Amino acid sequence: MSAALSAEGLHTYYGKSHILHGVSLEAGEGLVTALLGRNGAGKTTTLRSLVGLTPPRQGRVTIFGKDTTRWPAFNIAALGVGYVPEGRRIFPNLTVHENLMVPLERPGRWTPESVYRLFPRLAERKLSRGRQLSGGEQEMLSIARALLLNPKLLILDEPSQGLAPLITREVFRIVAQMRTDGISVLLVEQNVRMSLEIADQAYVLDDGHVVYSGSARELAADEARVQSLAGASAEEWTLQ
Amino acid sequence: MLELIFFNITNGLIVGAFYALMAIGLSLILNLSGVINFAHGGFLVIGGYLAYVLTPYIGFWGALIVSPFLTAIIGVAVEWLLIRRLYGRDPLYSLLLTFGLAFIIEDGTRQIWGANGLPVSVPPALMSALSSRFFFITGYRMFMVATVAIVVVLLFVLLRHTRVGVRIRAGTLDLETVAALGINVRALRSFNFAVGIFLAGLAGVLAGGQLGLEPTMGDGLLMPSFIAIIVGGVGSLTGTLVGGLLIGVAAGLTAVVFPSASDAVMYVIMAIVLLVRPRGLFGEEGMLT
């Protein structure tokens, strides 16, 4: 298995606070890799380190065979790394249509027309401003925006956050579909059960350390561990 | 009396158009880069003097187009060499830097061209009055207002209908996400800076044709431009445009009844707006909507 992305020994800080303590992980080519862990474990920081928004102070990030550790975020994205940030980060002052004009145009199958076909709801709301959208619509827009880069690697930070179960299921279905399209996916999620259902590989972060790495299926079988990861809000519903 | 009022409204509109042109450029740079460009008046001076140098070779019309572009190129060079290094730091640093640049440009101009006023020769066709009753409405004044109007419309088209314009508007609220979507935000900032400085250079050429050139000609425009931004609402270009015209016309009308207060009236307007609508006239819509 070759890796679309690999990180070795990342140490990342916010100012003086030391968040990541030597995180290493790989996102396999054409696979879905889930990065799980409790709130504050360092999942978002890991993703921000990988995409160049909060560069690590130590360690190495390799994406598609290139050492991108010190690259600015826009160069990493231009390699074909789509990023769906935590909280969606829709541009609230722009219309849906304008939001889709922002990303770099990398050639490929995703165009504004084809993302509107994937998300018909966005086509209906083309002229609404970002701030007028519901959470689910914002999530779709954030994913659509990242797809317009025609990414080879898609990195999603908690896409199901704050969404109704039905919409969450829809989002997971689309993420799973990306895998069939040959896009490698790195997924950070609170929704442990659903993530493990669509993931091939899984990592568990705790307090800035990787405490589990291996197959998603094995982790899913370890009911005690899943329970402790999912915490009090253990989701009962699954993809079926 | 009617002529007098009309004369002052016209004057106010012209002055206001200059405030707006300067303020929109300042506003673009402030919104995307967080830099309060105190050297903006300096770039106006550069634009005016470039036109003075170029006019003998390429005529007024040539200079009208070429000097704002050259001013923008100088602006980008300054941004690339100096201002860019201070992005992301306390705004005080860039404020001090551009404040210093303003002095350097003013004294440099004085050194090269002298402290005395210089004329920019305007085509005679533009100089004649349109009628003897409204002698103050010369072709050149109409031309200035029309040019400002056209440029502002073009700018709004750029910001609303082109990718780079939409990216600038996106970047004013969340530049990090724009970068994460693969956009070279350094180039975006430089381009945006260039657009702002282009407007200052254009204002310099236009002002030179009406009033002649002086090394200090930018000074009087800077403060009203900041006030135009505050009155219109920081972040709203429409507001900045309206703010500029409003304080220009208000100053013009005040000159009819109480001439000595015509400079003070814009501060009064700012105070009233800040008391009644602290976000400015168009401030609620959010940045660059």
Short mmCIF file of C-alpha atoms in Angstrom, two decimals:
data_model
loop_
_atom_site.label_atom_id
_atom_site.label_comp_id
_atom_site.label_asym_id
_atom_site.label_seq_id
_atom_site.Cartn_x
_atom_site.Cartn_y
_atom_site.Cartn_z
CA MET A 1 0.00 0.00 0.00
CA SER A 2 1.39 3.38 -0.97
CA ALA A 3 0.44 6.40 1.08
CA ALA A 4 -1.21 9.52 -0.31
CA LEU A 5 -0.10 11.28 2.82
CA SER A 6 2.24 10.38 5.61
CA ALA A 7 3.22 12.26 8.73
CA GLU A 8 6.14 11.37 10.94
CA GLY A 9 6.63 12.61 14.48
CA LEU A 10 4.65 15.84 14.30
CA HIS A 11 5.09 18.25 17.17
CA THR A 12 2.75 21.21 16.86
CA TYR A 13 2.24 24.16 19.15
CA TYR A 14 -0.30 26.95 19.51
CA GLY A 15 1.90 29.67 20.88
CA LYS A 16 3.47 28.02 23.91
CA SER A 17 1.03 25.18 24.35
CA HIS A 18 2.33 21.92 23.02
CA ILE A 19 -0.61 20.17 21.30
CA LEU A 20 0.81 17.32 19.23
CA HIS A 21 3.45 15.07 20.78
CA GLY A 22 5.00 13.16 17.91
CA VAL A 23 1.94 12.20 15.85
CA SER A 24 2.65 9.79 12.99
CA LEU A 25 0.00 8.59 10.58
CA GLU A 26 -0.60 7.53 7.01
CA ALA A 27 -3.54 7.97 4.66
CA GLY A 28 -3.43 5.14 2.17
CA GLU A 29 -3.99 5.80 -1.50
CA GLY A 30 -7.62 5.19 -2.43
CA LEU A 31 -8.63 4.41 1.17
CA VAL A 32 -10.69 6.09 3.83
CA THR A 33 -8.65 6.76 6.96
CA ALA A 34 -10.49 7.80 10.11
CA LEU A 35 -8.84 9.88 12.79
CA LEU A 36 -10.79 9.53 16.00
CA GLY A 37 -10.48 10.74 19.55
CA ARG A 38 -12.17 12.78 22.21
CA ASN A 39 -12.61 16.54 22.13
CA GLY A 40 -9.28 18.27 22.59
CA ALA A 41 -7.26 15.19 21.63
CA GLY A 42 -5.52 17.13 18.85
CA LYS A 43 -7.47 15.94 15.79
CA THR A 44 -8.09 19.36 14.30
CA THR A 45 -4.54 20.44 15.06
CA THR A 46 -3.26 17.35 13.26
CA LEU A 47 -5.27 18.24 10.16
CA ARG A 48 -4.17 21.88 10.31
CA SER A 49 -0.55 20.71 10.51
CA LEU A 50 -1.04 18.48 7.49
CA VAL A 51 -2.59 21.17 5.28
CA GLY A 52 -0.08 23.85 6.24
CA LEU A 53 -2.33 26.12 8.31
CA THR A 54 -0.49 25.43 11.57
CA PRO A 55 2.88 24.05 10.48
CA PRO A 56 4.49 21.58 12.87
CA ARG A 57 7.59 22.70 14.73
CA GLN A 58 9.12 19.26 14.37
CA GLY A 59 8.42 16.26 12.17
CA ARG A 60 7.78 15.70 8.51
CA VAL A 61 4.72 15.68 6.26
CA THR A 62 4.90 13.93 2.89
CA ILE A 63 2.02 14.27 0.43
CA PHE A 64 2.07 12.40 -2.89
CA GLY A 65 5.80 11.83 -2.41
CA LYS A 66 6.67 15.50 -1.79
CA ASP A 67 7.99 16.87 1.48
CA THR A 68 5.38 19.55 2.18
CA THR A 69 6.27 20.23 5.81
CA ARG A 70 7.25 23.86 5.24
CA TRP A 71 4.98 24.59 2.29
CA PRO A 72 2.39 27.37 2.53
CA ALA A 73 -1.19 26.12 2.66
CA PHE A 74 -2.06 27.24 -0.88
CA ASN A 75 0.76 25.19 -2.39
CA ILE A 76 -0.34 22.09 -0.50
CA ALA A 77 -3.93 22.57 -1.67
CA ALA A 78 -2.72 23.05 -5.24
CA LEU A 79 -1.18 19.56 -5.11
CA GLY A 80 -4.73 18.26 -5.00
CA VAL A 81 -5.57 18.32 -1.31
CA GLY A 82 -9.17 19.33 -0.63
CA TYR A 83 -9.87 20.53 2.91
CA VAL A 84 -13.27 20.76 4.57
CA PRO A 85 -12.48 22.69 7.74
CA GLU A 86 -14.04 22.37 11.16
CA GLY A 87 -17.15 24.52 11.36
CA ARG A 88 -17.34 24.55 7.53
CA ARG A 89 -15.92 28.07 7.19
CA ILE A 90 -18.36 29.09 4.49
CA PHE A 91 -17.81 32.68 3.33
CA PRO A 92 -20.93 34.23 4.89
CA ASN A 93 -20.83 37.38 2.76
CA LEU A 94 -20.77 35.49 -0.53
CA THR A 95 -23.58 33.70 -2.31
CA VAL A 96 -23.46 29.93 -2.80
CA HIS A 97 -22.44 30.52 -6.38
CA GLU A 98 -19.68 32.93 -5.35
CA ASN A 99 -18.43 30.53 -2.67
CA LEU A 100 -17.89 28.05 -5.48
CA MET A 101 -15.86 30.61 -7.44
CA VAL A 102 -13.19 30.83 -4.74
CA PRO A 103 -11.28 27.52 -5.01
CA LEU A 104 -8.40 27.05 -7.40
CA GLU A 105 -9.60 25.49 -10.66
CA ARG A 106 -7.76 22.23 -11.05
CA PRO A 107 -8.94 20.37 -14.11
CA GLY A 108 -11.01 17.25 -13.50
CA ARG A 109 -14.51 15.91 -13.38
CA TRP A 110 -15.77 18.31 -10.71
CA THR A 111 -17.16 21.55 -12.09
CA PRO A 112 -19.82 23.86 -10.64
CA GLU A 113 -22.36 22.00 -12.80
CA SER A 114 -21.34 18.57 -11.52
CA VAL A 115 -21.30 19.60 -7.85
CA TYR A 116 -24.76 21.11 -8.32
CA ARG A 117 -25.82 17.71 -9.65
CA LEU A 118 -24.32 16.03 -6.58
CA PHE A 119 -26.00 18.56 -4.26
CA PRO A 120 -29.27 19.66 -5.94
CA ARG A 121 -30.13 21.62 -2.80
CA LEU A 122 -27.17 23.95 -3.49
CA ALA A 123 -28.40 24.60 -7.01
CA GLU A 124 -31.72 25.71 -5.54
CA ARG A 125 -29.95 28.07 -3.18
CA LYS A 126 -27.41 29.39 -5.68
CA LEU A 127 -28.11 33.04 -4.93
CA SER A 128 -28.49 32.78 -1.15
CA ARG A 129 -25.67 34.12 0.94
CA GLY A 130 -23.56 31.74 3.00
CA ARG A 131 -24.95 33.06 6.26
CA GLN A 132 -28.51 32.25 5.18
CA LEU A 133 -27.85 28.53 4.76
CA SER A 134 -28.77 25.80 7.21
CA GLY A 135 -26.03 23.74 8.81
CA GLY A 136 -26.57 20.89 6.38
CA GLU A 137 -26.48 23.19 3.37
CA GLN A 138 -23.31 24.79 4.68
CA GLU A 139 -21.71 21.37 5.05
CA MET A 140 -22.66 20.46 1.49
CA LEU A 141 -21.25 23.77 0.27
CA SER A 142 -18.02 23.21 2.17
CA ILE A 143 -17.63 19.76 0.62
CA ALA A 144 -18.61 21.05 -2.83
CA ARG A 145 -16.02 23.83 -2.51
CA ALA A 146 -13.29 21.34 -1.71
CA LEU A 147 -14.36 19.05 -4.56
CA LEU A 148 -13.95 21.86 -7.09
CA LEU A 149 -10.21 21.58 -6.50
CA ASN A 150 -10.58 18.10 -7.96
CA PRO A 151 -8.66 16.69 -5.02
CA LYS A 152 -6.78 13.43 -5.01
CA LEU A 153 -6.89 13.58 -1.24
CA LEU A 154 -9.89 14.92 0.65
CA ILE A 155 -9.45 15.93 4.30
CA LEU A 156 -12.62 16.46 6.30
CA ASP A 157 -12.81 17.84 9.83
CA GLU A 158 -15.99 16.71 11.61
CA PRO A 159 -18.38 16.99 8.67
CA SER A 160 -21.29 15.68 10.78
CA GLN A 161 -20.91 18.26 13.52
CA GLY A 162 -24.27 19.71 14.46
CA LEU A 163 -26.17 17.98 11.69
CA ALA A 164 -29.44 16.07 11.95
CA PRO A 165 -29.05 12.27 11.70
CA LEU A 166 -30.60 12.10 8.24
CA ILE A 167 -28.21 14.69 6.83
CA THR A 168 -25.27 13.09 8.64
CA ARG A 169 -26.06 9.85 6.86
CA GLU A 170 -26.16 11.69 3.54
CA VAL A 171 -22.76 13.26 4.24
CA PHE A 172 -21.25 9.88 5.10
CA ARG A 173 -22.74 8.36 1.97
CA ILE A 174 -21.02 11.03 -0.12
CA VAL A 175 -17.70 10.53 1.67
CA ALA A 176 -17.93 6.80 1.02
CA GLN A 177 -18.69 7.57 -2.62
CA MET A 178 -15.47 9.61 -2.89
CA ARG A 179 -13.59 6.44 -2.06
CA THR A 180 -15.26 4.63 -4.95
CA ASP A 181 -14.21 7.53 -7.17
CA GLY A 182 -10.61 6.84 -6.24
CA ILE A 183 -10.13 9.82 -3.93
CA SER A 184 -8.16 9.14 -0.77
CA VAL A 185 -10.02 10.38 2.30
CA LEU A 186 -8.77 11.45 5.72
CA LEU A 187 -11.72 11.89 8.04
CA VAL A 188 -11.84 13.35 11.52
CA GLU A 189 -15.08 12.51 13.28
CA GLN A 190 -16.93 12.40 16.58
CA ASN A 191 -19.34 9.94 15.10
CA VAL A 192 -17.21 6.87 15.79
CA ARG A 193 -19.51 4.08 14.66
CA MET A 194 -20.42 5.57 11.34
CA SER A 195 -16.82 6.53 10.63
CA LEU A 196 -15.58 3.02 11.32
CA GLU A 197 -18.21 1.65 8.99
CA ILE A 198 -16.87 3.55 5.98
CA ALA A 199 -13.18 3.60 6.99
CA ASP A 200 -10.43 1.18 6.03
CA GLN A 201 -7.80 2.41 8.45
CA ALA A 202 -8.22 4.10 11.80
CA TYR A 203 -6.13 6.11 14.19
CA VAL A 204 -7.09 7.12 17.68
CA LEU A 205 -5.57 10.25 19.18
CA ASP A 206 -5.44 11.00 22.87
CA ASP A 207 -3.83 14.09 24.34
CA GLY A 208 -1.67 14.62 21.27
CA HIS A 209 -0.46 10.99 21.07
CA VAL A 210 -1.51 8.24 18.68
CA VAL A 211 -2.91 5.50 20.93
CA TYR A 212 -4.30 3.20 18.24
CA SER A 213 -3.39 2.61 14.64
CA GLY A 214 -4.66 -0.26 12.57
CA SER A 215 -7.59 -1.53 10.63
CA ALA A 216 -10.96 0.10 11.12
CA ARG A 217 -12.69 -3.28 11.27
CA GLU A 218 -10.58 -4.44 14.20
CA LEU A 219 -11.25 -1.28 16.11
CA ALA A 220 -14.98 -1.52 15.38
CA ALA A 221 -14.99 -5.05 16.82
CA ASP A 222 -13.53 -3.81 20.11
CA GLU A 223 -16.85 -2.75 21.62
CA ALA A 224 -15.36 -1.50 24.88
CA ARG A 225 -12.99 0.78 23.04
CA VAL A 226 -15.66 2.11 20.71
CA GLN A 227 -17.85 2.80 23.73
CA SER A 228 -15.14 4.77 25.47
CA LEU A 229 -14.32 6.72 22.29
CA ALA A 230 -17.89 7.56 21.50
CA GLY A 231 -18.40 8.61 25.11
CA ALA A 232 -21.71 9.46 26.68
CA SER A 233 -23.15 10.57 23.36
CA ALA A 234 -22.71 7.09 21.86
CA GLU A 235 -24.61 7.14 18.61
CA GLU A 236 -26.96 4.24 18.19
CA TRP A 237 -27.81 4.89 14.58
CA THR A 238 -25.64 3.52 11.84
CA LEU A 239 -25.53 3.70 8.08
CA GLN A 240 -28.17 1.03 7.45
CA MET B 1 -28.46 82.27 -4.87
CA LEU B 2 -29.56 79.23 -6.82
CA GLU B 3 -26.33 79.36 -8.79
CA LEU B 4 -24.37 79.63 -5.57
CA ILE B 5 -26.00 76.54 -4.07
CA PHE B 6 -25.64 74.66 -7.31
CA PHE B 7 -22.02 75.73 -7.57
CA ASN B 8 -21.27 74.40 -4.11
CA ILE B 9 -23.12 71.14 -4.63
CA THR B 10 -21.14 70.59 -7.82
CA ASN B 11 -17.94 71.41 -6.01
CA GLY B 12 -18.91 69.11 -3.19
CA LEU B 13 -19.65 66.26 -5.57
CA ILE B 14 -16.27 66.65 -7.23
CA VAL B 15 -14.43 66.82 -3.94
CA GLY B 16 -16.55 63.94 -2.68
CA ALA B 17 -15.68 61.87 -5.74
CA PHE B 18 -12.01 62.32 -4.86
CA TYR B 19 -12.63 61.35 -1.24
CA ALA B 20 -14.48 58.27 -2.45
CA LEU B 21 -11.76 57.28 -4.90
CA MET B 22 -9.11 57.55 -2.21
CA ALA B 23 -11.26 55.98 0.47
CA ILE B 24 -12.19 52.96 -1.66
CA GLY B 25 -8.51 52.23 -2.28
CA LEU B 26 -7.69 52.62 1.41
CA SER B 27 -10.64 50.43 2.27
CA LEU B 28 -9.62 47.61 -0.10
CA ILE B 29 -6.14 47.49 1.43
CA LEU B 30 -7.41 47.77 5.00
CA ASN B 31 -10.00 45.01 4.53
CA LEU B 32 -7.78 42.38 2.94
CA SER B 33 -4.39 43.12 4.45
CA GLY B 34 -5.25 44.89 7.69
CA VAL B 35 -2.94 47.75 6.78
CA ILE B 36 -3.92 51.35 7.38
CA ASN B 37 -2.06 52.88 4.46
CA PHE B 38 -0.94 56.33 5.54
CA ALA B 39 1.15 56.55 2.36
CA HIS B 40 -2.00 56.53 0.21
CA GLY B 41 -1.78 60.30 -0.30
CA GLY B 42 1.84 59.83 -1.28
CA PHE B 43 0.82 57.49 -4.08
CA LEU B 44 -1.67 60.10 -5.26
CA VAL B 45 1.25 62.54 -5.49
CA ILE B 46 3.33 59.99 -7.42
CA GLY B 47 0.49 59.47 -9.88
CA GLY B 48 0.14 63.21 -10.43
CA TYR B 49 3.84 63.85 -10.97
CA LEU B 50 4.20 60.85 -13.26
CA ALA B 51 1.45 62.40 -15.39
CA TYR B 52 3.37 65.68 -15.41
CA VAL B 53 6.49 63.86 -16.65
CA LEU B 54 4.67 61.73 -19.21
CA THR B 55 2.28 64.30 -20.71
CA PRO B 56 4.86 65.91 -23.06
CA TYR B 57 5.55 62.48 -24.58
CA ILE B 58 2.23 60.69 -24.63
CA GLY B 59 -0.23 63.51 -24.09
CA PHE B 60 -2.83 63.90 -21.36
CA TRP B 61 -4.92 60.92 -22.44
CA GLY B 62 -1.90 58.64 -22.53
CA ALA B 63 -0.76 59.85 -19.12
CA LEU B 64 -4.26 59.38 -17.70
CA ILE B 65 -4.01 55.68 -18.47
CA VAL B 66 -0.29 55.02 -18.04
CA SER B 67 0.50 56.88 -14.83
CA PRO B 68 -2.02 55.05 -12.62
CA PHE B 69 -0.59 51.77 -13.90
CA LEU B 70 2.98 52.89 -13.18
CA THR B 71 1.88 54.09 -9.74
CA ALA B 72 0.35 50.67 -9.09
CA ILE B 73 3.60 48.98 -10.12
CA ILE B 74 5.56 51.20 -7.73
CA GLY B 75 2.97 50.37 -5.09
CA VAL B 76 3.40 46.63 -5.56
CA ALA B 77 7.17 47.02 -5.35
CA VAL B 78 6.78 48.84 -2.03
CA GLU B 79 4.33 46.21 -0.80
CA TRP B 80 6.64 43.37 -1.84
CA LEU B 81 9.78 44.89 -0.35
CA LEU B 82 8.42 46.44 2.84
CA ILE B 83 4.75 46.22 3.77
CA ARG B 84 4.35 42.48 3.15
CA ARG B 85 6.84 41.74 5.93
CA LEU B 86 4.51 43.28 8.50
CA TYR B 87 1.35 41.33 7.59
CA GLY B 88 -0.07 39.47 10.53
CA ARG B 89 1.66 41.69 13.07
CA ASP B 90 0.16 44.43 15.18
CA PRO B 91 -1.35 47.00 12.73
CA LEU B 92 0.72 49.63 14.49
CA TYR B 93 3.86 48.44 12.66
CA SER B 94 2.46 48.91 9.17
CA LEU B 95 0.87 52.17 10.25
CA LEU B 96 4.28 53.49 11.33
CA LEU B 97 5.92 52.18 8.17
CA THR B 98 3.42 53.79 5.82
CA PHE B 99 3.48 56.99 7.88
CA GLY B 100 7.24 57.12 7.27
CA LEU B 101 6.77 56.31 3.60
CA ALA B 102 4.36 59.23 3.27
CA PHE B 103 7.08 61.62 4.47
CA ILE B 104 9.69 60.04 2.21
CA ILE B 105 7.46 60.37 -0.85
CA GLU B 106 6.55 63.97 -0.03
CA ASP B 107 10.15 65.03 0.49
CA GLY B 108 11.39 63.00 -2.45
CA THR B 109 8.89 64.78 -4.69
CA ARG B 110 9.99 68.13 -3.33
CA GLN B 111 13.61 67.19 -3.93
CA ILE B 112 13.03 66.21 -7.56
CA TRP B 113 10.40 68.69 -8.76
CA GLY B 114 10.64 71.49 -6.20
CA ALA B 115 8.11 72.80 -3.69
CA ASN B 116 6.30 75.08 -6.15
CA GLY B 117 3.11 74.04 -7.88
CA LEU B 118 3.36 72.52 -11.34
CA PRO B 119 0.57 72.29 -13.90
CA VAL B 120 -0.66 69.20 -15.69
CA SER B 121 -1.78 70.41 -19.10
CA VAL B 122 -5.29 69.33 -19.93
CA PRO B 123 -6.65 69.18 -23.51
CA PRO B 124 -8.26 72.57 -24.32
CA ALA B 125 -11.45 70.80 -25.37
CA LEU B 126 -12.04 69.86 -21.73
CA MET B 127 -11.38 73.33 -20.34
CA SER B 128 -14.29 75.32 -21.71
CA ALA B 129 -17.35 76.03 -19.60
CA LEU B 130 -20.55 74.35 -20.67
CA SER B 131 -22.67 77.50 -20.37
CA SER B 132 -22.16 81.09 -19.29
CA ARG B 133 -24.73 80.88 -16.50
CA PHE B 134 -23.19 77.76 -15.01
CA PHE B 135 -19.65 78.91 -15.81
CA PHE B 136 -18.22 76.69 -13.05
CA ILE B 137 -19.24 73.47 -14.78
CA THR B 138 -16.31 73.03 -17.09
CA GLY B 139 -15.91 70.09 -19.34
CA TYR B 140 -13.00 68.95 -17.19
CA ARG B 141 -15.09 68.83 -14.04
CA MET B 142 -17.73 66.75 -15.76
CA PHE B 143 -14.99 64.58 -17.12
CA MET B 144 -13.50 64.02 -13.64
CA VAL B 145 -16.80 62.95 -12.16
CA ALA B 146 -17.54 60.71 -15.15
CA THR B 147 -14.11 59.07 -14.91
CA VAL B 148 -14.52 58.39 -11.20
CA ALA B 149 -17.99 56.97 -11.84
CA ILE B 150 -16.75 54.67 -14.60
CA VAL B 151 -13.81 53.43 -12.55
CA VAL B 152 -15.97 52.75 -9.51
CA VAL B 153 -18.46 50.81 -11.65
CA LEU B 154 -15.60 48.78 -13.16
CA LEU B 155 -14.26 48.07 -9.69
CA PHE B 156 -17.64 46.79 -8.51
CA VAL B 157 -17.88 44.58 -11.59
CA LEU B 158 -14.41 43.23 -10.84
CA LEU B 159 -15.31 42.45 -7.23
CA ARG B 160 -18.66 40.88 -8.01
CA HIS B 161 -18.19 39.04 -11.27
CA THR B 162 -14.59 37.92 -11.57
CA ARG B 163 -12.88 35.10 -9.71
CA VAL B 164 -10.14 37.33 -8.39
CA GLY B 165 -12.70 39.85 -7.14
CA VAL B 166 -14.77 37.19 -5.41
CA ARG B 167 -11.59 35.82 -3.82
CA ILE B 168 -10.72 39.29 -2.53
CA ARG B 169 -14.17 39.56 -0.96
CA ALA B 170 -13.85 36.08 0.52
CA GLY B 171 -10.39 36.94 1.85
CA THR B 172 -11.59 40.00 3.74
CA LEU B 173 -13.45 37.70 6.11
CA ASP B 174 -11.39 34.50 6.04
CA LEU B 175 -8.07 34.65 4.22
CA GLU B 176 -6.93 31.37 5.80
CA THR B 177 -9.74 29.41 4.17
CA VAL B 178 -9.03 31.09 0.82
CA ALA B 179 -5.45 29.82 1.13
CA ALA B 180 -6.64 26.34 2.08
CA LEU B 181 -8.62 26.30 -1.18
CA GLY B 182 -5.42 26.62 -3.19
CA ILE B 183 -5.33 30.37 -3.80
CA ASN B 184 -1.97 32.11 -3.65
CA VAL B 185 -2.94 34.65 -1.01
CA ARG B 186 0.35 36.53 -1.29
CA ALA B 187 -0.35 37.27 -4.94
CA LEU B 188 -3.97 38.07 -4.08
CA ARG B 189 -2.88 40.65 -1.52
CA SER B 190 -0.39 42.19 -3.94
CA PHE B 191 -3.02 42.44 -6.66
CA ASN B 192 -5.49 44.00 -4.25
CA PHE B 193 -2.85 46.46 -3.08
CA ALA B 194 -2.14 47.34 -6.71
CA VAL B 195 -5.82 48.04 -7.36
CA GLY B 196 -5.98 50.36 -4.34
CA ILE B 197 -2.84 52.22 -5.40
CA PHE B 198 -4.10 52.44 -9.01
CA LEU B 199 -7.10 54.39 -7.72
CA ALA B 200 -4.80 56.73 -5.77
CA GLY B 201 -2.63 57.28 -8.86
CA LEU B 202 -5.72 58.03 -10.96
CA ALA B 203 -6.93 60.52 -8.35
CA GLY B 204 -3.50 62.17 -8.58
CA VAL B 205 -3.72 62.64 -12.35
CA LEU B 206 -7.28 63.97 -12.18
CA ALA B 207 -6.51 66.33 -9.31
CA GLY B 208 -3.36 67.55 -11.06
CA GLY B 209 -5.38 68.59 -14.09
CA GLN B 210 -7.76 70.66 -11.97
CA LEU B 211 -5.57 72.16 -9.26
CA GLY B 212 -1.99 71.59 -10.40
CA LEU B 213 0.60 69.54 -8.53
CA GLU B 214 2.17 70.09 -5.13
CA PRO B 215 4.17 67.68 -3.00
CA THR B 216 1.62 68.09 -0.21
CA MET B 217 -1.49 67.62 -2.33
CA GLY B 218 -2.26 64.22 -0.81
CA ASP B 219 -2.34 65.45 2.77
CA GLY B 220 -5.70 67.16 2.61
CA LEU B 221 -7.39 64.07 1.16
CA LEU B 222 -6.24 61.45 3.64
CA MET B 223 -8.25 62.45 6.70
CA PRO B 224 -11.53 62.96 4.81
CA SER B 225 -10.98 59.56 3.19
CA PHE B 226 -10.69 57.86 6.56
CA ILE B 227 -13.82 59.69 7.68
CA ALA B 228 -15.61 58.53 4.52
CA ILE B 229 -14.74 54.93 5.45
CA ILE B 230 -16.00 55.34 9.00
CA VAL B 231 -19.20 57.14 7.97
CA GLY B 232 -19.94 54.53 5.29
CA GLY B 233 -19.12 51.60 7.55
CA VAL B 234 -15.77 49.80 7.62
CA GLY B 235 -15.85 46.91 5.16
CA SER B 236 -18.60 48.21 2.92
CA LEU B 237 -17.33 49.66 -0.35
CA THR B 238 -20.78 50.97 -1.22
CA GLY B 239 -20.78 52.70 2.14
CA THR B 240 -17.36 54.17 1.48
CA LEU B 241 -18.56 55.56 -1.84
CA VAL B 242 -21.67 57.09 -0.28
CA GLY B 243 -19.65 58.35 2.69
CA GLY B 244 -17.18 60.14 0.42
CA LEU B 245 -19.88 61.83 -1.65
CA LEU B 246 -21.89 62.72 1.46
CA ILE B 247 -19.11 64.51 3.27
CA GLY B 248 -18.03 66.22 0.05
CA VAL B 249 -21.50 67.62 -0.63
CA ALA B 250 -22.06 68.47 3.02
CA ALA B 251 -18.83 70.47 3.06
CA GLY B 252 -19.88 72.18 -0.19
CA LEU B 253 -23.31 73.15 1.14
CA THR B 254 -21.93 74.34 4.45
CA ALA B 255 -19.66 76.65 2.49
CA VAL B 256 -22.78 78.54 1.30
CA VAL B 257 -24.13 79.40 4.73
CA PHE B 258 -21.16 79.16 7.05
CA PRO B 259 -17.92 78.99 5.05
CA SER B 260 -15.54 78.68 7.98
CA ALA B 261 -17.33 75.52 9.19
CA SER B 262 -17.05 73.68 5.87
CA ASP B 263 -13.99 71.71 7.02
CA ALA B 264 -15.48 70.90 10.39
CA VAL B 265 -18.78 69.58 9.07
CA MET B 266 -17.40 66.16 8.13
CA TYR B 267 -16.32 65.59 11.73
CA VAL B 268 -19.81 66.55 12.85
CA ILE B 269 -21.29 64.04 10.40
CA MET B 270 -18.90 61.36 11.63
CA ALA B 271 -19.84 62.06 15.25
CA ILE B 272 -23.56 61.88 14.48
CA VAL B 273 -23.20 58.65 12.49
CA LEU B 274 -21.11 57.06 15.20
CA LEU B 275 -23.68 58.02 17.84
CA VAL B 276 -26.71 56.84 15.87
CA ARG B 277 -25.24 53.92 13.92
CA PRO B 278 -21.85 52.95 15.36
CA ARG B 279 -21.19 50.51 12.52
CA GLY B 280 -21.55 53.24 9.89
CA LEU B 281 -24.28 53.78 7.32
CA PHE B 282 -23.72 50.49 5.48
CA GLY B 283 -21.83 48.65 8.21
CA GLU B 284 -24.33 45.92 8.98
CA GLU B 285 -24.03 44.02 5.72
CA GLY B 286 -20.63 42.68 6.67
CA MET B 287 -17.34 43.00 4.91
CA LEU B 288 -17.37 43.70 1.17
CA THR B 289 -20.77 42.29 0.44
#
